[in-house]
XYZ file of C-alpha atoms in Angstrom:
487
model
C 162.121 44.718 128.645
C 165.201 42.693 129.576
C 165.822 40.092 126.855
C 168.991 38.767 128.508
C 168.352 35.579 130.453
C 170.171 36.047 133.751
C 170.149 32.402 134.891
C 169.282 29.553 132.543
C 169.189 25.793 132.762
C 171.279 23.949 130.169
C 168.362 21.609 129.454
C 166.138 24.536 128.448
C 168.425 27.034 126.728
C 170.675 27.441 123.716
C 171.366 30.298 121.316
C 168.629 29.204 118.900
C 165.948 29.268 121.616
C 167.103 32.415 123.449
C 165.001 35.614 123.195
C 165.788 37.958 120.295
C 165.881 41.637 121.195
C 164.357 44.018 118.573
C 167.741 45.264 117.377
C 168.677 41.691 116.375
C 165.582 41.223 114.213
C 165.900 41.838 110.479
C 162.569 40.774 108.986
C 159.768 43.164 108.027
C 156.274 43.006 106.537
C 157.636 41.923 103.143
C 159.302 38.806 104.570
C 156.110 37.834 106.430
C 154.106 38.467 103.240
C 156.408 36.107 101.346
C 156.111 33.387 103.977
C 152.420 33.161 103.076
C 152.966 33.833 99.381
C 155.195 30.808 99.040
C 152.878 28.643 101.139
C 149.889 29.488 98.956
C 151.851 29.282 95.714
C 153.472 25.918 96.342
C 152.473 23.045 94.082
C 150.503 21.450 96.921
C 148.796 24.788 97.645
C 147.679 25.157 94.037
C 146.504 21.547 93.879
C 144.428 22.013 97.025
C 142.858 25.279 95.800
C 142.010 23.787 92.401
C 140.592 20.635 94.015
C 138.245 22.628 96.246
C 136.538 24.135 93.181
C 135.523 20.689 91.950
C 135.185 18.586 95.118
C 132.664 20.077 97.547
C 129.585 20.422 95.365
C 129.400 24.196 95.726
C 128.738 26.991 93.315
C 132.186 28.195 92.267
C 131.637 31.723 93.540
C 130.791 30.320 96.975
C 133.928 28.193 96.933
C 135.964 31.266 96.020
C 134.280 33.250 98.808
C 134.969 30.438 101.303
C 138.678 30.505 100.430
C 138.813 34.279 100.966
C 136.939 33.986 104.279
C 139.437 31.317 105.335
C 142.223 33.775 104.512
C 140.794 36.373 106.899
C 140.283 33.772 109.628
C 143.841 32.444 109.296
C 145.122 36.036 109.422
C 143.263 36.587 112.698
C 144.494 33.281 114.123
C 148.164 33.900 113.341
C 147.973 37.446 114.653
C 146.996 35.860 117.987
C 149.846 33.329 118.018
C 152.394 35.723 116.545
C 151.883 38.576 119.025
C 153.562 36.902 122.066
C 156.698 36.051 120.097
C 156.962 39.590 118.727
C 156.738 40.853 122.304
C 159.114 38.359 123.932
C 161.306 37.299 120.999
C 161.068 33.544 121.650
C 160.036 30.732 119.255
C 156.969 28.527 119.604
C 158.621 25.671 121.587
C 159.677 28.145 124.285
C 156.364 30.023 124.325
C 154.568 26.696 124.764
C 156.273 26.344 128.161
C 153.887 28.948 129.567
C 150.831 26.720 129.125
C 152.393 23.261 129.192
C 155.296 23.636 131.642
C 159.024 23.864 131.014
C 159.190 20.097 130.428
C 155.621 19.571 129.270
C 156.223 21.943 126.330
C 158.269 19.185 124.746
C 155.015 17.323 124.140
C 153.294 19.889 121.842
C 156.651 20.746 120.264
C 157.158 17.071 119.420
C 153.667 16.743 117.945
C 154.170 19.913 115.903
C 157.548 18.590 114.798
C 156.097 15.253 113.687
C 153.384 16.962 111.636
C 155.932 19.347 110.115
C 158.196 16.452 109.152
C 155.253 14.806 107.395
C 154.551 18.028 105.511
C 158.229 18.481 104.732
C 158.444 15.066 103.130
C 155.267 15.602 101.090
C 156.260 19.076 99.895
C 159.712 17.745 99.000
C 158.053 15.226 96.717
C 155.896 17.942 95.112
C 158.953 20.143 94.576
C 160.704 17.194 92.947
C 157.905 16.936 90.360
C 158.843 20.448 89.199
C 162.498 19.419 88.875
C 161.439 16.242 87.040
C 159.358 18.385 84.690
C 162.442 20.472 83.911
C 164.675 17.424 83.381
C 162.082 15.686 81.203
C 161.733 18.765 78.998
C 165.504 18.905 78.485
C 166.532 15.243 78.422
C 163.375 13.138 78.125
C 163.147 10.051 80.323
C 159.467 10.175 81.280
C 159.118 6.435 80.770
C 160.908 3.545 82.387
C 160.720 1.204 85.327
C 159.315 2.613 88.540
C 160.196 2.105 92.175
C 157.658 3.340 94.751
C 155.833 5.160 91.968
C 158.835 7.128 90.659
C 161.082 6.562 87.647
C 164.863 6.937 87.753
C 164.495 10.571 86.653
C 161.942 11.088 89.402
C 164.346 9.741 92.027
C 167.173 11.924 90.717
C 164.865 14.934 90.977
C 163.860 13.954 94.494
C 167.480 13.681 95.603
C 168.313 17.079 94.075
C 165.543 18.748 96.087
C 166.553 16.974 99.314
C 170.175 18.115 99.046
C 169.300 21.665 97.941
C 166.921 22.241 100.857
C 169.380 21.066 103.507
C 172.146 23.159 101.957
C 170.040 26.333 101.956
C 168.931 25.740 105.552
C 172.546 25.354 106.652
C 173.296 28.803 105.191
C 171.014 30.394 107.797
C 167.654 32.165 108.182
C 168.845 35.300 106.357
C 169.513 33.307 103.194
C 166.143 31.590 103.513
C 164.494 35.028 103.746
C 166.314 36.236 100.622
C 165.271 33.090 98.785
C 161.619 33.686 99.708
C 161.769 37.327 98.627
C 162.815 36.210 95.162
C 160.598 33.155 94.772
C 157.332 34.638 96.100
C 156.745 37.492 93.631
C 158.264 35.656 90.658
C 155.834 32.762 90.872
C 152.939 35.153 90.314
C 154.482 36.267 87.021
C 154.738 32.663 85.872
C 151.179 31.790 86.952
C 149.841 34.792 85.037
C 151.894 33.730 82.000
C 150.457 30.208 82.293
C 146.955 31.674 82.527
C 147.519 33.744 79.352
C 148.801 30.698 77.443
C 145.837 28.599 78.595
C 143.441 31.426 77.684
C 145.015 31.785 74.241
C 144.743 28.049 73.562
C 141.194 27.776 74.950
C 139.852 30.868 73.202
C 136.328 32.022 73.975
C 135.415 28.627 75.422
C 137.356 29.462 78.594
C 134.808 31.923 79.925
C 132.009 29.464 79.171
C 133.746 26.704 81.133
C 134.425 29.090 84.023
C 130.705 29.747 84.084
C 129.994 26.031 84.113
C 132.305 25.478 87.071
C 130.686 28.382 88.877
C 127.190 27.072 88.219
C 127.457 23.305 88.158
C 127.643 21.429 91.470
C 130.302 18.802 92.054
C 129.818 15.257 93.201
C 129.673 15.893 96.949
C 126.301 15.666 98.634
C 126.301 18.480 101.192
C 124.082 21.406 101.941
C 125.348 24.766 100.730
C 126.124 25.983 104.259
C 127.853 22.744 105.247
C 129.918 22.756 102.050
C 130.916 26.382 102.568
C 132.066 25.731 106.136
C 133.871 22.572 105.039
C 135.897 24.507 102.450
C 136.757 27.126 105.068
C 137.718 24.386 107.535
C 139.899 22.533 105.048
C 141.768 25.722 104.107
C 142.344 26.516 107.792
C 143.570 22.957 108.337
C 146.016 23.395 105.450
C 147.669 26.251 107.350
C 147.311 24.551 110.759
C 151.000 23.743 111.134
C 152.059 27.355 110.512
C 149.193 28.804 112.558
C 150.321 27.113 115.745
C 154.027 27.946 115.473
C 153.825 31.315 113.718
C 155.897 32.686 116.581
C 158.905 30.977 114.979
C 158.642 33.634 112.248
C 157.067 36.631 113.998
C 160.008 36.726 116.445
C 162.139 38.000 113.557
C 160.111 41.217 113.015
C 160.627 44.318 115.131
C 156.993 45.387 115.568
C 153.533 43.885 115.716
C 152.460 46.326 112.987
C 154.931 44.791 110.543
C 153.556 41.354 111.353
C 149.951 42.435 110.837
C 150.699 44.152 107.528
C 152.540 41.121 106.176
C 149.741 38.803 107.295
C 147.038 40.922 105.613
C 148.699 41.084 102.210
C 150.016 37.542 102.408
C 146.796 35.812 103.465
C 143.354 37.118 102.385
C 144.696 39.267 99.523
C 147.185 36.748 98.159
C 144.800 33.805 98.638
C 142.039 35.587 96.716
C 144.276 36.449 93.782
C 145.965 33.069 93.569
C 142.708 31.105 93.899
C 141.148 33.182 91.123
C 144.060 32.309 88.838
C 143.749 28.641 89.843
C 140.071 28.672 88.919
C 140.656 30.043 85.414
C 143.568 27.718 84.696
C 141.589 24.681 85.901
C 138.669 25.686 83.682
C 141.070 26.074 80.760
C 142.372 22.537 81.170
C 138.818 21.244 80.686
C 138.530 23.091 77.382
C 141.971 22.168 76.058
C 142.577 18.685 77.461
C 139.064 17.500 78.265
C 139.813 16.944 81.953
C 140.281 18.978 85.127
C 143.988 19.019 85.924
C 144.857 20.218 89.408
C 148.670 19.926 89.422
C 150.231 22.904 87.599
C 153.283 20.812 86.728
C 150.999 18.466 84.751
C 149.364 21.474 83.076
C 152.661 23.023 82.022
C 153.801 19.641 80.710
C 150.667 19.406 78.540
C 151.019 22.954 77.173
C 154.203 21.836 75.374
C 156.087 25.145 75.336
C 159.742 24.571 76.190
C 160.431 28.091 77.496
C 157.314 28.190 79.644
C 158.139 24.704 80.905
C 161.674 25.630 81.955
C 160.698 28.905 83.635
C 157.615 27.422 85.326
C 159.512 24.370 86.580
C 162.204 26.542 88.178
C 159.583 28.830 89.721
C 157.364 26.068 91.128
C 160.461 24.417 92.531
C 161.565 27.664 94.192
C 158.134 28.459 95.663
C 157.626 24.965 97.056
C 161.141 24.738 98.491
C 160.804 28.196 100.040
C 157.705 27.426 102.061
C 158.980 23.938 102.843
C 162.005 25.420 104.555
C 160.086 28.074 106.465
C 156.924 26.172 107.410
C 158.096 22.572 107.568
C 161.856 22.510 108.146
C 162.735 25.341 110.514
C 159.910 24.549 113.023
C 160.819 20.875 113.585
C 164.487 21.868 113.705
C 163.624 24.135 116.669
C 161.258 21.523 118.109
C 163.864 18.771 118.048
C 166.475 21.124 119.504
C 164.005 21.916 122.280
C 164.047 18.256 123.359
C 167.698 18.528 124.436
C 169.006 22.092 123.877
C 172.400 21.398 125.432
C 173.040 18.514 123.007
C 171.044 19.335 119.858
C 171.390 22.568 117.895
C 168.798 23.794 115.408
C 171.070 22.679 112.552
C 171.330 19.175 113.983
C 167.545 19.175 114.417
C 167.275 20.097 110.737
C 169.428 17.160 109.683
C 167.292 14.778 111.755
C 164.188 16.284 110.148
C 165.566 15.814 106.646
C 166.473 12.163 107.215
C 163.036 11.180 108.545
C 161.186 13.252 105.928
C 163.146 11.594 103.120
C 161.265 8.339 103.673
C 157.897 10.060 104.034
C 158.256 11.852 100.702
C 159.459 8.670 99.057
C 156.219 6.939 100.124
C 153.868 9.746 99.029
C 152.873 8.266 95.655
C 152.287 4.667 96.706
C 151.004 5.051 100.275
C 150.226 8.456 101.761
C 148.503 10.078 98.770
C 145.888 7.309 98.762
C 144.403 8.810 101.898
C 143.292 11.710 99.702
C 144.406 15.337 99.908
C 141.429 16.528 101.977
C 141.725 13.617 104.418
C 145.466 14.113 104.758
C 145.138 17.856 105.415
C 142.179 17.490 107.774
C 143.846 14.758 109.852
C 147.045 16.706 110.451
C 145.031 19.815 111.211
C 142.792 17.983 113.676
C 145.834 16.776 115.632
C 147.291 20.276 115.938
C 144.081 22.196 116.552
C 143.702 21.531 120.315
C 147.249 22.757 120.898
C 146.410 26.055 119.243
C 143.317 26.506 121.418
C 145.259 25.675 124.585
C 148.135 28.067 123.899
C 145.883 30.962 122.893
C 143.446 30.482 125.778
C 146.331 30.253 128.225
C 148.121 33.401 127.026
C 145.082 35.648 126.589
C 142.633 34.338 129.209
C 144.783 32.693 131.869
C 147.909 34.877 131.786
C 146.260 38.092 130.588
C 149.210 38.555 128.178
C 151.802 38.600 130.975
C 154.754 36.200 130.910
C 157.836 35.905 133.122
C 160.527 35.627 130.463
C 163.216 34.548 132.947
C 161.149 31.632 134.283
C 160.846 30.124 130.789
C 164.462 28.966 131.089
C 164.616 27.587 134.629
C 163.584 24.318 136.273
C 163.534 25.855 139.741
C 160.407 24.518 141.521
C 159.530 28.091 142.439
C 159.382 29.076 138.764
C 156.044 30.180 137.356
C 155.976 27.347 134.790
C 157.319 24.463 136.836
C 153.861 23.015 137.649
C 154.219 19.285 138.532
C 157.884 18.389 137.852
C 157.781 20.688 134.832
C 154.490 19.351 133.411
C 151.077 21.033 133.401
C 148.991 17.876 133.420
C 145.748 19.808 133.061
C 146.878 21.089 129.674
C 147.758 17.540 128.603
C 144.305 16.313 129.637
C 142.677 19.171 127.701
C 144.650 18.244 124.582
C 143.808 14.536 124.803
C 140.078 15.111 125.237
C 139.846 17.614 122.393
C 142.121 15.695 119.991
C 140.111 12.478 120.259
C 137.016 14.283 119.065
C 138.671 16.444 116.380
C 140.433 13.464 114.772
C 137.219 11.426 115.012
C 135.449 13.985 112.802
C 137.762 12.922 109.990
C 137.680 9.138 110.379
C 134.522 8.039 112.249
C 131.654 7.445 109.770
C 129.005 8.553 112.275
C 130.687 12.000 112.370
C 131.113 12.272 108.605
C 128.910 15.367 108.508
C 131.585 17.193 110.517
C 134.443 16.341 108.129
C 136.268 19.540 107.308
C 135.328 21.096 110.643
C 137.923 19.145 112.650
C 140.342 22.035 113.108
C 137.683 24.497 114.242
C 136.161 21.987 116.668
C 139.529 20.858 118.035
C 140.809 24.393 118.638
C 137.601 25.496 120.341
C 137.418 22.412 122.574
C 141.119 22.537 123.436
C 140.887 26.158 124.562
C 137.633 25.603 126.462
C 138.812 22.463 128.274
C 142.104 24.100 129.209
C 140.464 27.202 130.653
C 137.908 25.168 132.600
C 140.517 22.763 133.983
C 142.816 25.582 135.023
C 139.912 27.202 136.924
C 141.148 28.761 140.157
C 144.728 28.115 139.067
C 144.161 30.540 136.202
C 143.042 33.340 138.483
C 145.742 32.594 141.066
C 148.421 32.611 138.359
C 147.211 35.972 137.126
C 147.227 37.374 140.663
C 150.805 36.160 141.218
C 151.821 37.694 137.904
C 150.361 41.052 138.951
C 152.129 40.979 142.316
C 155.450 39.908 140.768
C 155.242 42.601 138.132
C 155.591 40.265 135.113
C 155.903 41.996 131.746
């Protein structure tokens, strides 16, 4: 395959968006594994997993099973979105041009970028709580006047994380990969150490409380099947941002096999192990502190062991920053660059991302968090879901896995992805129709029974509407691809 773009339009091409040939790719299965490891092991990831055990009114074993099932489903979903970028070496904003048009792709890229910036700000705040935990353990300062829900020490911690993340991003993707390779495995060691300390303090009562969580229903009033599906849906929604743009990462591996291996060990296997640890630690907090604590930073703070506090704070900080860079910083940097490639580089896109996200993270405590974790996750997932369905349906059903790589970078009206002045309006209509319904499942009381299913519904409807609207155009496009010999 020819990865060199022979003729490209300045509005559609720069070095960050250009195809990567296999010899220029330096990631393997381990790097992909650590992308997921850090996502799962972030402070927000732990909080979500722990919350699911006590929020949906399910037997604990069923909740655990639902999380594992979600891991397998997410693995399957990202294998679908990752495969085209492994084959063609282009990131998500460029691959989206196939379904949406060379100009229309800016629409889903912008939406994905907005969601990622939201996540980036929130995860930055969560990472700052780990830094604050470290500073409090060394210098005190937990008390004092607050501004927007944070003390002076909290704001110092927040600023440290903001500067550190931008600095690491500016060093390049190779440094980010090295950072992940260190942070991912190390956080497991700390979580196991935390589990052992909790177990030691709780004694034999820990196993009894684990049994109670497994047997006693929570407060939610749902049927068992509905609760199970809701947990699966919420976990899928948590990964929604990475699911849709996984091509931003898979383009860095040489083979599809490396991608699949990394996804298997990083998703269902890692999710099962980490969720099991989260369950035991949450149960231990009930025994020791008399309440269910879902933020590991709060748990470590309560344990009152200075060495564990220091090591855990550094590790939680590293894990949360790692996934924040990969899942929530790099994608919007590409997405913003895609809006005007000749004027905005990926690094400039990253700076824009950081500035906007700063205010979002600063408002997490007093404004955004009041939506509730499940509502926050489900809403963002419901917005992105139709885009996933459209892109997958277009690549596998409409294009039959054949793309003209050269035409992704031209605005010539004869190009395969020019459509109507660069926009595929049918894809936009499919997104709008599906998104209205998927977001409504989160916020419209009459559809409350479908809460947690928004991502699944949105993705299915987006793909279905797109395929139906394309109709004859889908078959004609495939026929032209065959005659032109697209690869």
